[in-house]
CSV table of C-alpha atoms in Angstrom, one decimal:
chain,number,residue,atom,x,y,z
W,1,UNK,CA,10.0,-51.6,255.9
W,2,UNK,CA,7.5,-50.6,253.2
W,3,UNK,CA,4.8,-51.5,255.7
W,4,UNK,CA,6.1,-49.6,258.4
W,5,UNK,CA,6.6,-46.5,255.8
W,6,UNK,CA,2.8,-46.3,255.2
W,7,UNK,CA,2.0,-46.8,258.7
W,8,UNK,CA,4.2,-44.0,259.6
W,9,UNK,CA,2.3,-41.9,256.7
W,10,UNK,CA,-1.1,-43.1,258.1
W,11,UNK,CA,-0.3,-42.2,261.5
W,12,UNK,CA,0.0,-38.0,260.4
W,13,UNK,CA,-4.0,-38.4,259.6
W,14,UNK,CA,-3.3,-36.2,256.7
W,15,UNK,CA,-3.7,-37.8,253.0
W,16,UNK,CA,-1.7,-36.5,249.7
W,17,UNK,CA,1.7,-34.7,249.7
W,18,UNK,CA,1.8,-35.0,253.4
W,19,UNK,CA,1.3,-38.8,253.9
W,20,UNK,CA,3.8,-39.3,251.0
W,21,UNK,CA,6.1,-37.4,252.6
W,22,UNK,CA,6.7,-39.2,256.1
W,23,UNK,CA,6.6,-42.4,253.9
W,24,UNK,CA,9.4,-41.2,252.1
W,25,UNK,CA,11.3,-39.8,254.7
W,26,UNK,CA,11.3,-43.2,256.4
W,27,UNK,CA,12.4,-45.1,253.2
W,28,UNK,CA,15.5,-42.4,253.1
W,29,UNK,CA,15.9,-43.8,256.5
W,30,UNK,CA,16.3,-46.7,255.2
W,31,UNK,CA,18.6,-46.1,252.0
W,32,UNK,CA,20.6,-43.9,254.0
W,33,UNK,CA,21.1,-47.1,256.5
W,34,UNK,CA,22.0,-49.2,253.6
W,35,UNK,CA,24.9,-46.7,252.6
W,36,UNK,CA,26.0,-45.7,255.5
W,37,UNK,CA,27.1,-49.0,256.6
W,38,UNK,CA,28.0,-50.0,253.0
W,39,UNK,CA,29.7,-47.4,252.8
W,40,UNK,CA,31.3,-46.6,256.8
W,41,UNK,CA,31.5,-50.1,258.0
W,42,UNK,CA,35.4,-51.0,258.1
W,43,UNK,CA,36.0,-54.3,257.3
W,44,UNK,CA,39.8,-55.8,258.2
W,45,UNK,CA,41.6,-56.6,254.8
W,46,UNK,CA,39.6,-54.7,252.5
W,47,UNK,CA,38.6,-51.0,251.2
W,48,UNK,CA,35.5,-49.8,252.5
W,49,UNK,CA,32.9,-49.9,251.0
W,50,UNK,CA,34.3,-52.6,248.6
W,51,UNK,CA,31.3,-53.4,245.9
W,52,UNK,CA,33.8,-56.1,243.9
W,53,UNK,CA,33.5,-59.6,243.4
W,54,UNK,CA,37.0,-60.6,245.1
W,55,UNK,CA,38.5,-63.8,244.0
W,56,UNK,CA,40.4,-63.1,240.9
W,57,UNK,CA,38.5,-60.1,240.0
W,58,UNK,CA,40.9,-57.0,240.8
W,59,UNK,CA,43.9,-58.8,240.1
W,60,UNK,CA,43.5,-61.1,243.1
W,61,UNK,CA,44.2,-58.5,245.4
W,62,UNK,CA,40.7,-58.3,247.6
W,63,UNK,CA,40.7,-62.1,247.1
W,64,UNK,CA,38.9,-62.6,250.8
W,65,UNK,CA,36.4,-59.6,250.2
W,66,UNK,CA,33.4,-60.8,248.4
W,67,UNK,CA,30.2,-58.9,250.0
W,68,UNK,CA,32.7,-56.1,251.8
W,69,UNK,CA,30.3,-54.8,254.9
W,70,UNK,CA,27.1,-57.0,253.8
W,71,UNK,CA,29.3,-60.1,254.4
W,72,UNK,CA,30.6,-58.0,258.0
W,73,UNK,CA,27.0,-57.8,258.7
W,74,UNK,CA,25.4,-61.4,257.3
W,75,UNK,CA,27.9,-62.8,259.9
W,76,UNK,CA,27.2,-61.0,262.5
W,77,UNK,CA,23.0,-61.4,262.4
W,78,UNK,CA,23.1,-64.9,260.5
W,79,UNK,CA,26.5,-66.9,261.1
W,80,UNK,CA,28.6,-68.5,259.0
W,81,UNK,CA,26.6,-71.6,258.3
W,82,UNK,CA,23.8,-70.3,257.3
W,83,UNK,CA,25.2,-68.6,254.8
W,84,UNK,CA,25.8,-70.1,250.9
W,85,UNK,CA,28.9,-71.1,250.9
W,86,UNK,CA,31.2,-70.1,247.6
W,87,UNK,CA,28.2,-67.7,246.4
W,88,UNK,CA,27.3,-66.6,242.9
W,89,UNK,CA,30.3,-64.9,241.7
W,90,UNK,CA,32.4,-68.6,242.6
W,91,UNK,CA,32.1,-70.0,239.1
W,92,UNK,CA,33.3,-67.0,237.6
W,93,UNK,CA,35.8,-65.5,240.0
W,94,UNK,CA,36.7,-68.7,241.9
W,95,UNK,CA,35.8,-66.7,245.3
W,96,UNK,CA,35.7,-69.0,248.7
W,97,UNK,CA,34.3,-68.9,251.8
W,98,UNK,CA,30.8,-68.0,252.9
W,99,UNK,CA,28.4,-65.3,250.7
W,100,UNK,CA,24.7,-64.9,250.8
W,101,UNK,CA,23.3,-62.7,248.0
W,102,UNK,CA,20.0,-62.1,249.8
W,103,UNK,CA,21.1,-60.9,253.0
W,104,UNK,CA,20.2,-58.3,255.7
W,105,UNK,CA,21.6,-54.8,253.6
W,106,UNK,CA,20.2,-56.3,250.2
W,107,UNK,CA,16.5,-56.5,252.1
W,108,UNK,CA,16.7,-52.8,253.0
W,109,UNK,CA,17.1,-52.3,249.2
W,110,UNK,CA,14.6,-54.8,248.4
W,111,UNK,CA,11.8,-52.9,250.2
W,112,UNK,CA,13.3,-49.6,248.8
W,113,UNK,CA,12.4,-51.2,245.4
W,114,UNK,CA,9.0,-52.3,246.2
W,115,UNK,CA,8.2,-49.0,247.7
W,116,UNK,CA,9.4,-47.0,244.3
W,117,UNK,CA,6.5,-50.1,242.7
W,118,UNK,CA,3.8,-49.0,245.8
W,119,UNK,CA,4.2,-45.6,244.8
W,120,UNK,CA,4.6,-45.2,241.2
W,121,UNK,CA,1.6,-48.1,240.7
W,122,UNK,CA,-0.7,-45.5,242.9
W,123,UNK,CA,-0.4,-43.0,241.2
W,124,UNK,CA,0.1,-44.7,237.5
W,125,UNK,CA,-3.8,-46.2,238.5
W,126,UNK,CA,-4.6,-42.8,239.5
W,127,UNK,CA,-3.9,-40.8,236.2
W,128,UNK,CA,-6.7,-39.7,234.3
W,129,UNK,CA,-5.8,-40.6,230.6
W,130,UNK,CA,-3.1,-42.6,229.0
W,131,UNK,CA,-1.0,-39.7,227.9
W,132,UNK,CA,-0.4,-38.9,231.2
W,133,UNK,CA,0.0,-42.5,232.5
W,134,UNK,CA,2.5,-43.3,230.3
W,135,UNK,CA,4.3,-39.7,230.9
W,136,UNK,CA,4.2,-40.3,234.5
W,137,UNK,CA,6.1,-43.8,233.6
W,138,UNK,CA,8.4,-42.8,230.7
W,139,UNK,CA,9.6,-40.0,232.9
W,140,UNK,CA,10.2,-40.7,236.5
W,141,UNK,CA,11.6,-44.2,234.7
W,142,UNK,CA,14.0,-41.7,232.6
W,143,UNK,CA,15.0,-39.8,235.7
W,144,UNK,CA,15.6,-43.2,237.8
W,145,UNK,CA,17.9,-44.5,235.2
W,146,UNK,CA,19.9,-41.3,234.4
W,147,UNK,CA,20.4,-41.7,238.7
W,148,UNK,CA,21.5,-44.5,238.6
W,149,UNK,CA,23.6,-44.5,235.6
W,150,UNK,CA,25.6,-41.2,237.0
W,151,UNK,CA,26.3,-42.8,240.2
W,152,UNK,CA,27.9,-45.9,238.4
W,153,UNK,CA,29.9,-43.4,236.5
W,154,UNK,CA,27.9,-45.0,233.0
W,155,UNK,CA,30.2,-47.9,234.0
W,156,UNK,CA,29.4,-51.5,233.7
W,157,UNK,CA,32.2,-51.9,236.6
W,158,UNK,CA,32.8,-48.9,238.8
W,159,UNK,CA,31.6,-45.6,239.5
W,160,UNK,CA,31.0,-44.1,243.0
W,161,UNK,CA,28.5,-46.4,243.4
W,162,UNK,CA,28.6,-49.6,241.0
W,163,UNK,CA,25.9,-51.7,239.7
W,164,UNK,CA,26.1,-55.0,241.7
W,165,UNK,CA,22.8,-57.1,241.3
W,166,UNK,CA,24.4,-59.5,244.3
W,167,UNK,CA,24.3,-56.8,246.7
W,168,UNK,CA,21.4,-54.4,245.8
W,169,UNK,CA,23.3,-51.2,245.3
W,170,UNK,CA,21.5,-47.8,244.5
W,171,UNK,CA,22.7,-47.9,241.4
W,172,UNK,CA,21.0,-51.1,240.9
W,173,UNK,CA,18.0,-50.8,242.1
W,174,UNK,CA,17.1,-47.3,240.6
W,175,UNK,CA,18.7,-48.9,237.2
W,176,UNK,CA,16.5,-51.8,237.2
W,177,UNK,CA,13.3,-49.6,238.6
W,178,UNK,CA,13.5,-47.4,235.6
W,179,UNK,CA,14.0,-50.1,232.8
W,180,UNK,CA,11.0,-51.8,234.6
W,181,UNK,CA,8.8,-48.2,234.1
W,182,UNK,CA,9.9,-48.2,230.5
W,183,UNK,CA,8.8,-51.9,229.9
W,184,UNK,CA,5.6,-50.8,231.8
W,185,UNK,CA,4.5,-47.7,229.8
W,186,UNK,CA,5.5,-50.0,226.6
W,187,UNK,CA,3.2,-53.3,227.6
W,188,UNK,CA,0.3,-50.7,228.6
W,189,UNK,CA,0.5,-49.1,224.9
W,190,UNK,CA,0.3,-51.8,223.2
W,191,UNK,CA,-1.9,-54.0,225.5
W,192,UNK,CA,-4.1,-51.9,227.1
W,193,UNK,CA,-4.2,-48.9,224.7
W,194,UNK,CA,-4.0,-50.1,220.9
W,195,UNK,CA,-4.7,-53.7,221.3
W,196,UNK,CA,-1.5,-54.5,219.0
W,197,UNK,CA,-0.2,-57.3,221.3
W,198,UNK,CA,-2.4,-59.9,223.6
W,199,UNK,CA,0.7,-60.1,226.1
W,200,UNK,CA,1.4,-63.8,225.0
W,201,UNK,CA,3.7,-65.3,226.0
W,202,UNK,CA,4.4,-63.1,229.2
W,203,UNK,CA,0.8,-63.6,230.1
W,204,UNK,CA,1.0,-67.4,230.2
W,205,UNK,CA,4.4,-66.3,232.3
W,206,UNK,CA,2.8,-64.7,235.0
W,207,UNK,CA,-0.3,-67.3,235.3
W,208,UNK,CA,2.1,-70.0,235.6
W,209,UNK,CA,5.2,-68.4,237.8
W,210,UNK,CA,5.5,-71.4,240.4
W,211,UNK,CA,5.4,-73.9,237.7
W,212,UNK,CA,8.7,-71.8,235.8
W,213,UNK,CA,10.3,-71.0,239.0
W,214,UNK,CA,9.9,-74.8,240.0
W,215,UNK,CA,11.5,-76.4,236.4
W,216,UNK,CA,14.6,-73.7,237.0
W,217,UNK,CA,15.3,-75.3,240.6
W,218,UNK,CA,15.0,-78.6,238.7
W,219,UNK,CA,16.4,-78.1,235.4
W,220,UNK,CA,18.7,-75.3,235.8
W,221,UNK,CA,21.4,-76.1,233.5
W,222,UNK,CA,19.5,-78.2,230.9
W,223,UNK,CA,17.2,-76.7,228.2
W,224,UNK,CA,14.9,-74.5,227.9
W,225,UNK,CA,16.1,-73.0,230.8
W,226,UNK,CA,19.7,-72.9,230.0
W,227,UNK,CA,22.3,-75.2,228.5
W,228,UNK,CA,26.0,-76.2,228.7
W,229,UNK,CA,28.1,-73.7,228.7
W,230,UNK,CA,31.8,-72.2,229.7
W,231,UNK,CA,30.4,-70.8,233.4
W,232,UNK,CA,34.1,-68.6,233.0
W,233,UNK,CA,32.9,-66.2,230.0
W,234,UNK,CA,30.7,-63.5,230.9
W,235,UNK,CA,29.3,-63.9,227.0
W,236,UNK,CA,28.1,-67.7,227.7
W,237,UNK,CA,26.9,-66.6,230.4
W,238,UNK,CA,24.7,-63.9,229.4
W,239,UNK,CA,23.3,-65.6,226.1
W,240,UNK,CA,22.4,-68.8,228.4
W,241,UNK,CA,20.1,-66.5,230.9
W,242,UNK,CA,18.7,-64.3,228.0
W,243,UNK,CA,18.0,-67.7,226.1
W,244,UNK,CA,16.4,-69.2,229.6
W,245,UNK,CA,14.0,-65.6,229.9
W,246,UNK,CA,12.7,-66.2,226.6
């Protein structure tokens, strides 16, 4: 979708505000796809536009609704069986049945994502002076956050539209987007700017990501990429993937 976005913006034979423009107007296209049938798409047995983990969570009483309309829709373009069966939130909230965390809905998201990347990495290269790079990153990361934060309702569960990694929400993606600009303008200052910090060891990180993403598959629950651990506490759970990042 990002490709078609700056095709679409190519295709006005204008450059600047305009181009920008009809690539943005497509990628609201898209978003507005995402929560329009999110949000509109009944689905029998459950509350529209149902962003919960089912199972247990709720009380046990959207048991059978884990993915609300992404499921509705995974079924519908995918099937059943080839879809993960028992998904993510399983070993926490004891959900069954088929769930696929990178479905269709979540890929319109995805590219949302990488098109707030495209843009903000054009014009971050394209800033004069490092003032005004790491403005143009401190802010528009501020202003993505704040968003998403409101739309959550500055709610780790809930809010008109909740944070939900699984499915890609808005409130997600603009959440993640801006804590990735602040990370950004930091790593620049200190990096690229003042020389304080060589980048070790996320350099070695990025120069080796097959060879990390390989030893998860492999080692997943054995050190250093996690460890043994009560998969029901959110606490465990959390210390075990921070432990694993580092």
């Amino acid at each position: 979708m990002v490709n078609v976005a700056i095709i679409a913006g190519l295709a006005c034979k204008s450059s600047g505000y305009l181009q920008r423009a009809v690539e943005g107007a497509v990628m609201l296209v898209v978003v507005a796809t995402n929560l329009g049938i999110a949000f509109g798409l009944p689905v029998p047995g459950c509350p529209t536009g149902y962003f919960g983990p089912g199972g247990i969570g709720d009380g046990g009483l959207y048991a059978n609704c884990t993915g609300g309309a992404h499921l509705v829709v995974d079924l519908a373009i995918f099937g059943d069986s080839y879809l993960n069966q028992g998904g993510t939130p399983a070993s926490v909230y004891e959900t069954t049945g088929s769930w696929d965390p990178e479905g269709a809905l979540n890929w319109l998201m995805v590219s949302f994502m990488a098109y707030i990347g495209y843009v903000l990495g054009g014009w971050f290269l394209n800033e004069p002076g490092w003032v005004r790079k790491t403005g143009l990153l401190l802010g528009s990361g501020a202003a993505m956050g704040l968003t998403g934060l409101v739309l959550c309702g500055f709610r780790i569960n809930g809010g008109f539209i909740p944070i939900n990694k699984n499915l890609w929400s808005l409130s997600f993606v603009l959440v993640v987007s801006g804590l990735a600009c602040a990370v950004l303008a930091a790593t620049f200052l200190l990096v690229d700017k003042f020389g304080i910090w060589g980048g070790t060891p996320l350099k070695q990180n990025g120069m080796n990501a097959i060879a990390l993403y390989i030893g998860h598959e492999m080692l997943m629950n054995h050190a250093p990429f996690s460890w043994d651990r009560d998969t029901s506490s959110h606490v465990e759970n959390t210390l075990s993937n921070l432990g694993g990042a580092v």
